[in-house]
Each structure stands twice: as C-alpha cells, then as structure tokens.
Short mmCIF file of C-alpha atoms (C1' of nucleotides) in Angstrom, two decimals:
data_model
loop_
_atom_site.label_atom_id
_atom_site.label_comp_id
_atom_site.label_asym_id
_atom_site.label_seq_id
_atom_site.Cartn_x
_atom_site.Cartn_y
_atom_site.Cartn_z
CA MET P 1 0.31 -19.27 -22.46
CA ALA P 2 1.35 -22.87 -21.94
CA SER P 3 -0.24 -25.41 -19.66
CA LEU P 4 -0.81 -24.98 -15.95
CA ALA P 5 1.73 -25.54 -13.23
CA ILE P 6 2.06 -29.14 -12.24
CA VAL P 7 2.37 -28.89 -8.51
CA ALA P 8 -0.58 -26.75 -7.55
CA GLU P 9 -0.94 -26.51 -3.82
CA GLY P 10 -4.23 -24.77 -3.32
CA THR P 11 -5.54 -21.27 -3.70
CA THR P 12 -4.56 -18.18 -1.72
CA CYS P 13 -6.26 -14.82 -2.00
CA PHE P 14 -5.22 -11.28 -1.16
CA ARG P 15 -7.11 -8.05 -0.76
CA PRO P 16 -6.01 -4.73 -2.27
CA HIS P 17 -2.91 -3.30 -0.56
CA GLN P 18 -2.13 -6.59 1.11
CA PHE P 19 1.41 -7.92 0.87
CA LEU P 20 2.08 -11.08 -1.08
CA ALA P 21 5.65 -10.87 0.13
CA ARG P 22 7.62 -8.64 2.46
CA GLU P 23 11.23 -7.57 2.43
CA ASN P 24 13.69 -9.82 4.26
CA GLU P 25 11.28 -12.72 4.36
CA ARG P 26 12.37 -16.09 3.11
CA PRO P 27 9.63 -17.26 0.77
CA GLU P 28 8.18 -20.72 1.20
CA ALA P 29 6.17 -20.60 -1.98
CA ILE P 30 5.77 -18.82 -5.27
CA PHE P 31 2.42 -17.67 -6.56
CA ARG P 32 0.79 -18.10 -9.90
CA ILE P 33 -1.57 -15.16 -10.33
CA GLU P 34 -4.94 -16.49 -11.42
CA GLU P 35 -6.80 -13.22 -11.14
CA GLY P 36 -5.99 -9.64 -10.19
CA TRP P 37 -3.00 -7.30 -10.32
CA ALA P 38 0.02 -6.87 -8.04
CA TYR P 39 3.36 -5.08 -8.13
CA ARG P 40 6.87 -5.31 -6.77
CA PHE P 41 8.41 -2.06 -5.53
CA HIS P 42 11.11 -0.25 -3.63
CA LEU P 43 10.39 2.44 -1.09
CA PHE P 44 12.94 5.02 0.01
CA GLY P 45 13.15 6.46 3.48
CA ASP P 46 12.04 9.83 2.14
CA GLY P 47 8.91 8.54 0.44
CA ARG P 48 10.15 8.09 -3.11
CA ARG P 49 8.73 4.90 -4.56
CA GLN P 50 9.67 2.91 -7.64
CA ILE P 51 7.62 0.03 -8.97
CA THR P 52 9.90 -2.57 -10.53
CA ALA P 53 7.45 -5.18 -11.79
CA LEU P 54 3.81 -5.64 -12.57
CA PHE P 55 2.14 -9.02 -12.04
CA LEU P 56 -0.89 -9.74 -14.18
CA PRO P 57 -3.09 -12.80 -14.48
CA GLY P 58 -1.08 -15.75 -15.72
CA ASP P 59 2.23 -14.46 -14.33
CA TYR P 60 4.42 -16.17 -11.81
CA CYS P 61 5.20 -14.09 -8.75
CA GLU P 62 8.08 -14.32 -8.01
CA PRO P 63 9.68 -16.88 -10.26
CA GLN P 64 13.18 -16.17 -9.03
CA TRP P 65 12.24 -17.76 -5.77
CA GLY P 66 12.31 -21.48 -5.69
CA LEU P 67 15.77 -21.33 -4.30
CA GLY P 68 16.13 -20.29 -0.70
CA GLN P 69 16.77 -16.66 -1.66
CA CYS P 70 15.70 -13.82 0.55
CA ILE P 71 13.19 -11.30 -0.75
CA THR P 72 14.70 -7.92 -1.52
CA GLN P 73 11.62 -6.06 -2.75
CA PRO P 74 8.11 -6.45 -1.37
CA VAL P 75 5.07 -7.29 -3.47
CA VAL P 76 1.56 -5.96 -2.82
CA ALA P 77 -1.81 -6.49 -4.41
CA ILE P 78 -3.48 -3.69 -6.33
CA THR P 79 -6.86 -5.35 -6.78
CA PRO P 80 -8.22 -8.44 -5.08
CA VAL P 81 -5.85 -11.20 -6.14
CA ARG P 82 -6.40 -14.93 -6.42
CA THR P 83 -3.29 -17.10 -6.66
CA THR P 84 -2.20 -20.69 -6.80
CA ARG P 85 0.48 -21.43 -4.24
CA ILE P 86 3.39 -23.54 -5.42
CA VAL P 87 5.53 -24.71 -2.55
CA CYS P 88 9.27 -24.22 -2.88
CA GLN P 89 11.17 -27.46 -2.58
CA PRO P 90 14.52 -28.89 -3.49
CA ALA P 91 14.83 -28.83 -7.25
CA THR P 92 14.19 -32.54 -7.60
CA ALA P 93 10.68 -32.40 -6.18
CA HIS P 94 9.07 -30.91 -9.27
CA SER P 95 8.57 -32.23 -12.76
CA ALA P 96 10.85 -31.32 -15.64
CA GLU P 97 8.01 -29.52 -17.33
CA TYR P 98 7.49 -27.36 -14.30
CA HIS P 99 11.14 -26.35 -14.25
CA GLN P 100 11.03 -25.52 -17.90
CA GLN P 101 8.05 -23.30 -17.36
CA LEU P 102 9.63 -21.54 -14.43
CA ARG P 103 12.81 -20.84 -16.37
CA LEU P 104 10.71 -19.41 -19.14
CA ALA P 105 8.94 -17.13 -16.70
CA LEU P 106 12.28 -16.00 -15.28
CA ALA P 107 13.54 -15.21 -18.75
CA LYS P 108 10.39 -13.27 -19.55
CA THR P 109 10.78 -11.24 -16.38
CA ILE P 110 14.34 -10.34 -17.30
CA GLU P 111 13.26 -9.29 -20.75
CA ARG P 112 10.47 -7.08 -19.47
CA GLN P 113 12.73 -5.47 -16.91
CA ALA P 114 15.28 -4.75 -19.60
CA ASP P 115 12.55 -3.00 -21.59
CA TRP P 116 11.62 -0.92 -18.58
CA LEU P 117 15.26 0.03 -18.12
CA VAL P 118 15.30 1.33 -21.67
CA SER P 119 12.17 3.35 -20.95
CA LEU P 120 13.38 4.86 -17.71
CA GLY P 121 16.81 5.59 -19.08
CA ARG P 122 16.14 6.97 -22.51
CA ARG P 123 12.49 7.62 -23.28
CA SER P 124 10.48 10.83 -22.84
CA ALA P 125 7.44 10.95 -20.59
CA ARG P 126 5.10 10.54 -23.54
CA GLU P 127 7.04 7.58 -24.87
CA ARG P 128 7.20 5.90 -21.49
CA ILE P 129 3.48 6.09 -20.96
CA ALA P 130 2.73 4.94 -24.49
CA GLN P 131 5.10 2.02 -24.01
CA LEU P 132 3.57 1.05 -20.67
CA LEU P 133 0.03 1.12 -21.95
CA CYS P 134 1.01 -0.93 -24.98
CA GLU P 135 2.68 -3.50 -22.78
CA ILE P 136 -0.29 -3.73 -20.47
CA TYR P 137 -2.73 -4.06 -23.32
CA ASP P 138 -0.66 -6.78 -24.98
CA ARG P 139 -0.23 -8.78 -21.80
CA LEU P 140 -3.92 -8.61 -20.98
CA HIS P 141 -4.76 -9.45 -24.54
CA ASP P 142 -2.63 -12.60 -24.35
CA SER P 143 -4.70 -13.88 -21.45
CA GLY P 144 -7.99 -12.94 -23.08
CA ARG P 145 -8.63 -9.96 -20.84
CA ALA P 146 -8.52 -7.29 -23.52
CA TYR P 147 -10.43 -6.93 -26.76
CA ALA P 148 -11.65 -4.25 -29.10
CA GLN P 149 -8.74 -1.99 -28.13
CA GLN P 150 -10.00 -1.83 -24.58
CA CYS P 151 -9.22 -3.21 -21.16
CA ALA P 152 -9.43 -2.51 -17.45
CA VAL P 153 -6.39 -0.88 -15.88
CA PRO P 154 -6.72 -0.56 -12.10
CA LEU P 155 -3.73 1.78 -11.74
CA THR P 156 -3.91 5.27 -10.28
CA GLN P 157 -1.93 8.03 -11.93
CA GLN P 158 0.40 7.85 -8.96
CA ASP P 159 1.00 4.17 -9.72
CA ILE P 160 1.76 4.98 -13.34
CA ALA P 161 4.14 7.68 -12.15
CA ASP P 162 5.95 5.22 -9.91
CA ILE P 163 6.29 2.75 -12.76
CA THR P 164 7.53 5.29 -15.29
CA GLY P 165 9.75 7.27 -12.96
CA LEU P 166 7.67 10.42 -13.35
CA THR P 167 5.48 12.59 -11.15
CA ALA P 168 1.77 12.05 -10.74
CA VAL P 169 1.23 15.63 -11.88
CA HIS P 170 3.24 15.15 -15.00
CA VAL P 171 1.56 11.83 -15.78
CA ASN P 172 -1.74 13.65 -15.56
CA ARG P 173 -0.67 16.37 -17.96
CA THR P 174 0.90 13.93 -20.39
CA LEU P 175 -2.14 11.70 -20.34
CA GLN P 176 -4.34 14.68 -21.04
CA ALA P 177 -2.19 15.74 -23.94
CA MET P 178 -2.35 12.24 -25.38
CA ARG P 179 -6.08 12.17 -24.85
CA SER P 180 -6.68 15.41 -26.67
CA ALA P 181 -4.46 14.09 -29.44
CA GLY P 182 -6.86 11.16 -29.69
CA LEU P 183 -4.13 8.70 -28.85
CA VAL P 184 -5.33 7.14 -25.63
CA TYR P 185 -8.31 7.33 -23.36
CA LEU P 186 -7.64 6.29 -19.77
CA GLN P 187 -10.50 7.21 -17.47
CA SER P 188 -11.90 5.66 -14.33
CA LYS P 189 -9.68 2.61 -14.61
CA TRP P 190 -10.64 1.88 -18.17
CA LEU P 191 -8.23 2.06 -21.10
CA ARG P 192 -9.15 2.58 -24.73
CA ILE P 193 -6.63 2.75 -27.55
CA PRO P 194 -8.22 3.97 -30.78
CA ASP P 195 -5.14 3.37 -32.92
CA MET P 196 -2.81 0.71 -31.59
CA ASN P 197 -0.21 1.26 -34.28
CA ALA P 198 -0.04 4.97 -33.67
CA LEU P 199 0.54 4.36 -29.98
CA ARG P 200 3.13 1.68 -30.61
CA HIS P 201 4.88 4.04 -32.96
CA ILE P 202 5.14 6.68 -30.28
CA ALA P 203 6.44 4.15 -27.79
CA CYS P 204 9.05 3.27 -30.39
CA CYS P 205 9.11 -0.22 -28.91
CA PRO P 206 9.79 -2.13 -32.08
CA GLU P 207 12.81 -0.82 -33.91
CA PRO P 208 12.35 2.14 -36.26
CA ALA P 209 10.06 1.22 -39.13
CA PRO P 210 11.96 -1.33 -41.19
CA MET P 211 12.63 -0.24 -44.75
CA VAL P 212 12.58 -3.79 -46.08
CA ALA P 213 10.04 -6.54 -45.54
CA ALA P 214 9.40 -6.76 -41.82
CA THR P 215 10.00 -10.48 -41.56
CA GLU P 216 13.53 -11.14 -42.73
CA ARG P 217 16.02 -8.46 -41.86
CA PRO P 218 19.72 -8.40 -41.18
CA PRO P 219 20.47 -8.29 -37.44
CA VAL P 220 21.90 -4.82 -37.85
CA SER P 221 20.04 -1.88 -36.40
CA TRP P 222 22.47 0.94 -37.04
CA PRO P 223 25.01 1.79 -39.72
CA GLU P 224 28.43 0.13 -39.50
CA MET P 225 27.61 -2.47 -36.92
CA ASN P 226 29.49 -5.23 -38.67
CA GLU P 227 32.10 -5.81 -36.08
CA HIS P 228 31.69 -2.89 -33.73
CA SER P 229 29.22 -1.59 -31.19
CA GLY P 230 26.55 0.97 -31.77
CA ARG P 231 28.61 3.98 -30.90
CA PRO P 232 31.22 4.40 -33.66
CA MET N 1 30.92 -17.54 -5.72
CA ALA N 2 30.00 -21.20 -5.90
CA SER N 3 31.76 -23.92 -7.85
CA LEU N 4 32.35 -23.89 -11.56
CA ALA N 5 29.90 -24.90 -14.22
CA ILE N 6 29.80 -28.61 -14.81
CA VAL N 7 29.48 -28.81 -18.56
CA ALA N 8 32.31 -26.64 -19.79
CA GLU N 9 32.64 -26.84 -23.54
CA GLY N 10 35.85 -25.02 -24.28
CA THR N 11 37.00 -21.43 -24.31
CA THR N 12 35.87 -18.63 -26.61
CA CYS N 13 37.41 -15.19 -26.72
CA PHE N 14 36.22 -11.81 -27.96
CA ARG N 15 37.97 -8.56 -28.72
CA PRO N 16 36.71 -5.15 -27.59
CA HIS N 17 33.54 -4.04 -29.41
CA GLN N 18 32.92 -7.54 -30.71
CA PHE N 19 29.45 -9.01 -30.32
CA LEU N 20 28.92 -11.97 -28.01
CA ALA N 21 25.34 -12.05 -29.23
CA ARG N 22 23.28 -10.19 -31.79
CA GLU N 23 19.63 -9.29 -31.89
CA ASN N 24 17.29 -11.85 -33.43
CA GLU N 25 19.81 -14.62 -33.19
CA ARG N 26 18.90 -17.89 -31.58
CA PRO N 27 21.67 -18.67 -29.13
CA GLU N 28 23.26 -22.11 -29.15
CA ALA N 29 25.27 -21.52 -26.03
CA ILE N 30 25.59 -19.36 -22.96
CA PHE N 31 28.88 -17.92 -21.82
CA ARG N 32 30.51 -17.89 -18.48
CA ILE N 33 32.74 -14.83 -18.37
CA GLU N 34 36.18 -15.85 -17.18
CA GLU N 35 37.89 -12.55 -17.82
CA GLY N 36 36.90 -9.14 -19.16
CA TRP N 37 33.79 -6.94 -19.30
CA ALA N 38 30.77 -6.91 -21.58
CA TYR N 39 27.36 -5.28 -21.67
CA ARG N 40 23.86 -5.81 -23.00
CA PHE N 41 22.15 -2.79 -24.58
CA HIS N 42 19.38 -1.34 -26.65
CA LEU N 43 19.98 1.10 -29.49
CA PHE N 44 17.31 3.42 -30.85
CA GLY N 45 17.04 4.45 -34.45
CA ASP N 46 17.98 8.01 -33.50
CA GLY N 47 21.16 7.07 -31.67
CA ARG N 48 19.96 6.93 -28.10
CA ARG N 49 21.51 3.99 -26.31
CA GLN N 50 20.67 2.31 -23.01
CA ILE N 51 22.85 -0.31 -21.40
CA THR N 52 20.69 -2.82 -19.55
CA ALA N 53 23.24 -5.16 -18.03
CA LEU N 54 26.91 -5.35 -17.20
CA PHE N 55 28.73 -8.69 -17.36
CA LEU N 56 31.79 -9.03 -15.17
CA PRO N 57 34.16 -11.95 -14.55
CA GLY N 58 32.26 -14.82 -12.97
CA ASP N 59 28.90 -13.84 -14.47
CA TYR N 60 26.79 -15.93 -16.77
CA CYS N 61 25.93 -14.25 -20.04
CA GLU N 62 23.07 -14.67 -20.74
CA PRO N 63 21.55 -17.04 -18.25
CA GLN N 64 18.02 -16.63 -19.59
CA TRP N 65 19.07 -18.53 -22.63
CA GLY N 66 19.18 -22.25 -22.28
CA LEU N 67 15.71 -22.44 -23.64
CA GLY N 68 15.29 -21.79 -27.33
CA GLN N 69 14.49 -18.13 -26.78
CA CYS N 70 15.43 -15.50 -29.29
CA ILE N 71 17.82 -12.74 -28.27
CA THR N 72 16.17 -9.35 -27.87
CA GLN N 73 19.14 -7.23 -26.87
CA PRO N 74 22.67 -7.60 -28.22
CA VAL N 75 25.75 -8.07 -26.06
CA VAL N 76 29.17 -6.66 -26.86
CA ALA N 77 32.58 -6.85 -25.23
CA ILE N 78 34.13 -3.78 -23.64
CA THR N 79 37.57 -5.22 -23.03
CA PRO N 80 39.08 -8.41 -24.38
CA VAL N 81 36.83 -11.15 -23.00
CA ARG N 82 37.55 -14.80 -22.33
CA THR N 83 34.55 -17.06 -21.82
CA THR N 84 33.63 -20.66 -21.28
CA ARG N 85 30.99 -21.81 -23.72
CA ILE N 86 28.19 -23.92 -22.30
CA VAL N 87 26.11 -25.51 -25.01
CA CYS N 88 22.36 -25.18 -24.72
CA GLN N 89 20.64 -28.51 -24.63
CA PRO N 90 17.36 -30.03 -23.55
CA ALA N 91 16.99 -29.58 -19.83
CA THR N 92 17.86 -33.18 -19.09
CA ALA N 93 21.36 -33.00 -20.53
CA HIS N 94 22.85 -31.08 -17.65
CA SER N 95 23.41 -31.94 -14.01
CA ALA N 96 21.08 -30.83 -11.25
CA GLU N 97 23.82 -28.72 -9.77
CA TYR N 98 24.24 -26.90 -13.05
CA HIS N 99 20.55 -26.06 -13.19
CA GLN N 100 20.60 -24.82 -9.65
CA GLN N 101 23.48 -22.54 -10.46
CA LEU N 102 21.83 -21.21 -13.57
CA ARG N 103 18.61 -20.45 -11.70
CA LEU N 104 20.65 -18.61 -9.13
CA ALA N 105 22.31 -16.54 -11.82
CA LEU N 106 18.92 -15.74 -13.34
CA ALA N 107 17.62 -14.62 -9.96
CA LYS N 108 20.67 -12.46 -9.40
CA THR N 109 20.18 -10.82 -12.77
CA ILE N 110 16.59 -9.98 -11.94
CA GLU N 111 17.61 -8.52 -8.63
CA ARG N 112 20.29 -6.33 -10.17
CA GLN N 113 17.97 -5.12 -12.87
CA ALA N 114 15.38 -4.23 -10.27
CA ASP N 115 18.02 -2.16 -8.50
CA TRP N 116 18.87 -0.37 -11.73
CA LEU N 117 15.19 0.35 -12.26
CA VAL N 118 15.08 2.02 -8.89
CA SER N 119 18.11 4.10 -9.82
CA LEU N 120 16.85 5.18 -13.21
CA GLY N 121 13.39 5.90 -11.92
CA ARG N 122 13.98 7.67 -8.66
CA ARG N 123 17.59 8.57 -7.99
CA SER N 124 19.45 11.80 -8.77
CA ALA N 125 22.50 11.81 -11.03
CA ARG N 126 24.84 11.84 -8.07
CA GLU N 127 23.03 8.96 -6.41
CA ARG N 128 22.96 6.90 -9.58
CA ILE N 129 26.67 7.21 -10.14
CA ALA N 130 27.47 6.48 -6.51
CA GLN N 131 25.24 3.42 -6.66
CA LEU N 132 26.81 2.17 -9.87
CA LEU N 133 30.35 2.55 -8.62
CA CYS N 134 29.46 0.79 -5.37
CA GLU N 135 27.92 -2.08 -7.28
CA ILE N 136 30.90 -2.43 -9.57
CA TYR N 137 33.35 -2.33 -6.72
CA ASP N 138 31.41 -4.93 -4.75
CA ARG N 139 31.09 -7.29 -7.69
CA LEU N 140 34.76 -7.03 -8.54
CA HIS N 141 35.64 -7.45 -4.91
CA ASP N 142 33.67 -10.69 -4.74
CA SER N 143 35.78 -12.17 -7.50
CA GLY N 144 39.01 -10.91 -6.00
CA ARG N 145 39.53 -8.18 -8.55
CA ALA N 146 39.29 -5.23 -6.16
CA TYR N 147 41.17 -4.43 -3.00
CA ALA N 148 42.27 -1.46 -0.98
CA GLN N 149 39.25 0.53 -2.17
CA GLN N 150 40.51 0.38 -5.72
CA CYS N 151 39.79 -1.41 -8.98
CA ALA N 152 40.00 -1.11 -12.74
CA VAL N 153 36.87 0.19 -14.47
CA PRO N 154 37.19 0.13 -18.26
CA LEU N 155 34.09 2.27 -18.87
CA THR N 156 34.11 5.57 -20.70
CA GLN N 157 31.99 8.39 -19.34
CA GLN N 158 29.67 7.79 -22.27
CA ASP N 159 29.24 4.19 -21.10
CA ILE N 160 28.46 5.36 -17.60
CA ALA N 161 25.95 7.79 -19.06
CA ASP N 162 24.25 5.03 -21.03
CA ILE N 163 24.02 2.88 -17.92
CA THR N 164 22.68 5.60 -15.68
CA GLY N 165 20.37 7.22 -18.20
CA LEU N 166 22.27 10.50 -18.15
CA THR N 167 24.37 12.51 -20.59
CA ALA N 168 28.11 12.11 -20.95
CA VAL N 169 28.48 15.81 -20.23
CA HIS N 170 26.48 15.57 -17.06
CA VAL N 171 28.32 12.44 -15.93
CA ASN N 172 31.52 14.37 -16.36
CA ARG N 173 30.34 17.30 -14.27
CA THR N 174 28.88 15.07 -11.58
CA LEU N 175 32.02 12.98 -11.39
CA GLN N 176 34.09 16.12 -11.04
CA ALA N 177 31.89 17.40 -8.25
CA MET N 178 32.22 14.08 -6.46
CA ARG N 179 35.94 14.12 -6.99
CA SER N 180 36.40 17.56 -5.54
CA ALA N 181 34.23 16.46 -2.63
CA GLY N 182 36.76 13.69 -2.06
CA LEU N 183 34.15 11.00 -2.61
CA VAL N 184 35.43 9.16 -5.64
CA TYR N 185 38.40 9.25 -7.93
CA LEU N 186 37.78 7.81 -11.38
CA GLN N 187 40.59 8.60 -13.77
CA SER N 188 42.05 6.79 -16.74
CA LYS N 189 40.00 3.65 -16.14
CA TRP N 190 41.00 3.37 -12.51
CA LEU N 191 38.56 3.76 -9.60
CA ARG N 192 39.46 4.72 -6.05
CA ILE N 193 36.93 5.09 -3.27
CA PRO N 194 38.46 6.72 -0.20
CA ASP N 195 35.41 6.21 2.00
CA MET N 196 33.19 3.33 0.99
CA ASN N 197 30.58 4.05 3.62
CA ALA N 198 30.24 7.66 2.60
CA LEU N 199 29.68 6.63 -1.00
CA ARG N 200 27.21 3.92 -0.07
CA HIS N 201 25.35 6.44 2.02
CA ILE N 202 24.98 8.75 -0.94
CA ALA N 203 23.81 5.90 -3.13
CA CYS N 204 21.21 5.20 -0.45
CA CYS N 205 21.32 1.57 -1.54
CA PRO N 206 20.67 0.04 1.83
CA GLU N 207 17.67 1.54 3.50
CA PRO N 208 18.13 4.83 5.39
CA ALA N 209 20.52 4.42 8.26
CA PRO N 210 18.79 2.12 10.75
CA MET N 211 18.17 3.69 14.14
CA VAL N 212 18.38 0.33 15.90
CA ALA N 213 21.02 -2.35 15.63
CA ALA N 214 21.53 -3.01 11.95
CA THR N 215 21.09 -6.76 12.18
CA GLU N 216 17.60 -7.41 13.48
CA ARG N 217 14.93 -5.06 12.32
CA PRO N 218 11.22 -5.32 11.67
CA PRO N 219 10.45 -5.78 7.96
CA VAL N 220 8.76 -2.41 7.90
CA SER N 221 10.44 0.43 6.07
CA TRP N 222 7.84 3.14 6.42
CA PRO N 223 5.26 4.13 9.02
CA GLU N 224 1.96 2.25 9.03
CA MET N 225 2.92 -0.54 6.70
CA ASN N 226 1.20 -3.22 8.72
CA GLU N 227 -1.40 -4.13 6.20
CA HIS N 228 -1.10 -1.50 3.53
CA SER N 229 1.29 -0.39 0.86
CA GLY N 230 3.85 2.36 1.08
CA ARG N 231 1.61 5.14 -0.12
CA PRO N 232 -1.10 5.68 2.52
"C1'" DC G 1 -23.13 12.42 4.15
"C1'" DG G 2 -18.55 13.32 5.70
"C1'" DA G 3 -13.61 11.80 4.79
"C1'" DA G 4 -10.19 10.05 2.11
"C1'" DT G 5 -8.30 9.37 -2.13
"C1'" DC G 6 -7.73 10.74 -6.78
"C1'" DG G 7 -7.61 13.83 -10.63
"C1'" DT G 8 -6.86 18.59 -12.51
"C1'" DT G 9 -4.89 23.16 -12.97
"C1'" DG G 10 -1.61 27.12 -12.42
"C1'" DA G 11 2.81 29.44 -11.45
"C1'" DG G 12 7.53 29.13 -10.87
"C1'" DC G 13 11.81 26.71 -10.84
"C1'" DG G 14 15.81 23.68 -11.29
"C1'" DA G 15 18.28 19.35 -12.57
"C1'" DG G 16 19.86 17.78 -16.34
"C1'" DG G 17 19.98 18.23 -21.55
"C1'" DT G 18 21.89 20.49 -25.88
"C1'" DC G 19 25.26 22.57 -28.69
"C1'" DA G 20 29.76 23.75 -29.57
"C1'" DA G 21 34.55 23.90 -29.29
"C1'" DG G 22 38.97 23.09 -27.39
"C1'" DA G 23 42.40 20.13 -24.41
"C1'" DA G 24 44.09 15.72 -23.25
"C1'" DA G 25 44.69 10.77 -24.06
"C1'" DA G 26 45.03 6.88 -26.64
"C1'" DG G 27 45.64 4.46 -30.80
"C1'" DT G 28 47.99 3.77 -35.54
"C1'" DG G 29 51.06 3.48 -38.98
"C1'" DG G 30 55.68 4.67 -40.69
"C1'" DC F 1 59.95 7.07 -31.30
"C1'" DC F 2 57.29 10.35 -33.68
"C1'" DA F 3 53.56 12.74 -36.62
"C1'" DC F 4 48.72 11.98 -37.24
"C1'" DT F 5 44.02 10.58 -36.30
"C1'" DT F 6 40.44 9.33 -33.35
"C1'" DT F 7 38.45 8.98 -29.12
"C1'" DT F 8 37.65 10.74 -24.67
"C1'" DC F 9 37.38 14.35 -21.41
"C1'" DT F 10 36.37 19.36 -20.15
"C1'" DT F 11 34.28 23.66 -20.07
"C1'" DG F 12 30.82 27.40 -21.06
"C1'" DA F 13 26.37 29.32 -22.43
"C1'" DC F 14 21.81 28.49 -22.86
"C1'" DC F 15 17.45 25.99 -22.76
"C1'" DT F 16 13.66 22.72 -21.64
"C1'" DC F 17 11.31 18.93 -19.80
"C1'" DG F 18 9.65 17.53 -15.98
"C1'" DC F 19 9.44 18.69 -10.81
"C1'" DT F 20 7.54 21.33 -6.75
"C1'" DC F 21 4.14 23.48 -4.23
"C1'" DA F 22 -0.39 24.55 -3.60
"C1'" DA F 23 -5.15 24.73 -4.16
"C1'" DC F 24 -9.48 22.99 -5.57
"C1'" DG F 25 -12.99 19.82 -7.89
"C1'" DA F 26 -14.42 15.03 -8.54
"C1'" DT F 27 -14.82 10.30 -7.07
"C1'" DT F 28 -15.04 6.69 -4.06
"C1'" DC F 29 -16.06 4.65 0.12
"C1'" DG F 30 -17.28 3.70 4.82
#
DNA sequence: CGAATCGTTGAGCGAGGTCAAGAAAAGTGG
DNA sequence: CCACTTTTCTTGACCTCGCTCAACGATTCG
C-alpha cells in the first residue's frame, strides 16, 4: 500500500464487539485501521444480520465519510483494534495527496462491494466461501500478514454466514466438505490453503481460464459482445 | 440534487445495449447521465449474470474513476442514454466544488451497494423486489421523473432477476403474486405502486416500524446493544 | 469449574431453481 | 400495414440446495 495518511490525529483503540460507529451518528473522524479486524453490518428487527464490509489492517474505515454524511450502517470491532483517527474537515484542510488516497480507498471499497454482490447474487455456497477466503488471504498478504498459504482469521462460522448470506449450519457443512476435499483448512481461527490456485478456481473470481496468453486479451468475455450486452 | 458538474466537456450518447465502458479499459472520462438508464454487471463464463449497479438520470457513472484505475466491470445502456462527458485529469484540474460532488456520488454508490448486499444476503424474493421497486421509484422521484405513484421502468424481468439474484421465472411468479395482492403493478415497462407505505413495509428497508415517534429514537436497533454487537 | 459461545450432526422441509413449451409483445423488413 | 422473427412473459411439473429445528460435544473464558 502507499504511504501513510498525512493528517494523523492520534491513536484510538477498540475492544472486541465495541462500536467504531453507530447508526444515525454524524462522524467527526474516519479511522485508518492499524491493527485488528472490524466489520460494517445491517441488523433486521427479526435478528437477521448481513455484514456488508470487512475492515482489515491498512484499510480506511469509513472512507465515504469526510463529508458531513450520516452513518447508515454501524461498524464494530471483531478483535482488539488500533486505529489512527483522521479528523473530518472541510475539503481544503487536507493535502492533495491525502485526498487522492481517500478517493482510491473509496474506489477500492466500491470494487470489493461489487464483487460481494456477484457472490451473493450468483455464486453457490462453496463458491462464496472459496471467494471470501481467497479475498481475505490476498488482503492480509498485501499487508504482510499472511505467508506460506496461512493466516489468522478471527471470524466465527456465524460471521462467515453473515458475510456470505448463508446459515451458520450450512457454512459448517460446506467448510467440512471443502476440508475433506483437501481444499481449505479453517480451524480455531487459523486458515491454511494448500492449493491457492485450486481454491481460486472454485471461487471463479478471475474470468474462466483464458485460452490465450493471460496478459493480453480482447476485452470480450462472452461470444458476440461486439456491440451488445452479455445476454443475446 | 445539487448543482451541475463544473467541467462539462460535451455530450455523448449511447444506444440500447451499447457499452459505456468495457472491462480492462482505462477510462479517460466519467459520465454524468442526463437521460436514460444503464447498468454495471459481471458475466460468468457459464452465462450467469449479476447486475451490480443501476445508473439513472442524474447519476455519475462511474464516479470511482477519476484516478487512473482500470475498469473491472463493464457498463451498458438499457435505453438510449445521453451523458455529459467529464474528462479525467490530475486532481488539481477541477474545482473544489466538483471534487466535493464526486466524493458525494462515491459515498452514495457505496451506500446503495451496501443496501443491495443486505437484500441479496438476507431478504426473500418478495422483499428484494419490493425493495428494488421502492428504490427505483424514489430515485426517479428525486429527479422529477416519477409522480402519482407511477414511473417508467425499462427493465425486463430477466434484468430484475439479475439485479436481485433470482431467476426470471421466479421474478415473474413473485411479481404476479404481488400484483394479485394489489401491491404493485409492473406491466409493459410501466410501474404503478398503489400503496407506497405498504410496499416499503414489505421491503423492510427502514427499520421495523418504530414504536415511538419516528423522528427521535435511540441509535439502538436491538436489545442489549449498549456495548456489544447485534449477536449476543 | 461452571457458563457462555462455538462447532458439529441428523432429520425433515420449503423457497427458489430447472426444464420445457406455449402465448403475447415488440421489432424488422417489404 | 402486414407477414415474420425475436424477445419477453407465463405456466406447469419436478427437483435441489440450502434452511430450520433441535440436540449435543468442544472450546473459551471469567
């Protein structure tokens, strides 16, 4: 990742289950996660929960703030979390570099959410879980927190269910099936991925295996997409 | 909505099914939609499709550009679309007001996507469709394109299915059930919502009906959320 | 060493998917 | 304006993936 935020305003810490932000609050700062995990979620009156974002070390939480917007979905810590507070001020108060970085973080958030939408809308349970674990591994890897196909993942199966739109029971069964297929080992908060490519293939995150050289390829991903959309 | 973009660079138009942006392209401009509908989507090798964003008149498409990012999901027009091109340039080239507006659009996009995630992850077919139609009506209403509980909706049932993560067949059946319940009439690209509140209630978009006055309410949406997350 | 929380397993079920085929609209060209 | 084609909408029969409910170990934690 790029350089640090310019306008650091001191460190704030949170304990597991503590809120970084509550619904209907007007944020006075955004947080750069230095250490620990957190998530943004929606809770229904009847108990259904959906997690809509995962914040890992290095992420901005929540980058969309910075304008006087009101918070629509709360954020809570999973593990102990250490953050750098960045006070929200009129746009002029920060450096150009800072703005650039924030915009980049916003864009990244949108991209990740779009990927999750694809998962929730069109992938099977197995694919969703594979996809999620790949994403987590990659993100941790980028900040040097994963190596040798392994990393810590402090999520419960219920958490994974609420990310993937499944049931804790079904996550359990799917995870077991994947384990006995030798695809993924996720036990006591520790993840091991024997064959990254195999898992990525199941997640079908990158497009179907390219027939030509992987680097230069026409921007067409389906027959007859010259002028028309994917559905002929 | 707020004032117009400052750096308008001429008008560009698209015909139905034409791409506003293709995968793996590096955008040189973002579009402000002046008229017409478009959507962003992901297409799998096996034909599955998921729509991840809807662009309606007044929206920026795609606001996350503006930095040299590569496009990950294509965008195509549904109807004839008229846009204002805004050339991407180093951050300094645009006015402060323009940046503010763009950031706001980015934030709005994130919020909408988070709502869709909640739908896809945790809502029933009926709820998803109700939610979607409410959202569409509200957005069109804001730009003066909906009144008297009615508006044009140029989506096919297959489109609706690919937004809501369902099957065209099941969208059809659900829509029929809602129609015969007098909830929603969606025929030949025209939407009529006899009772907006009833529909919103089904979508359960705002939290469960507040017991107290709707305006001032504690930021707690579930028992015992003082210090801990939603799941005790 | 209790008390939660979390993971695991089984039995049964139901919302939504699949497949297939026909009716109704909407384009298209003459 | 009319045949013709293509797309969209409907309907029926059947099936399955993932959900529900419930109980019981296994961990974790105070």
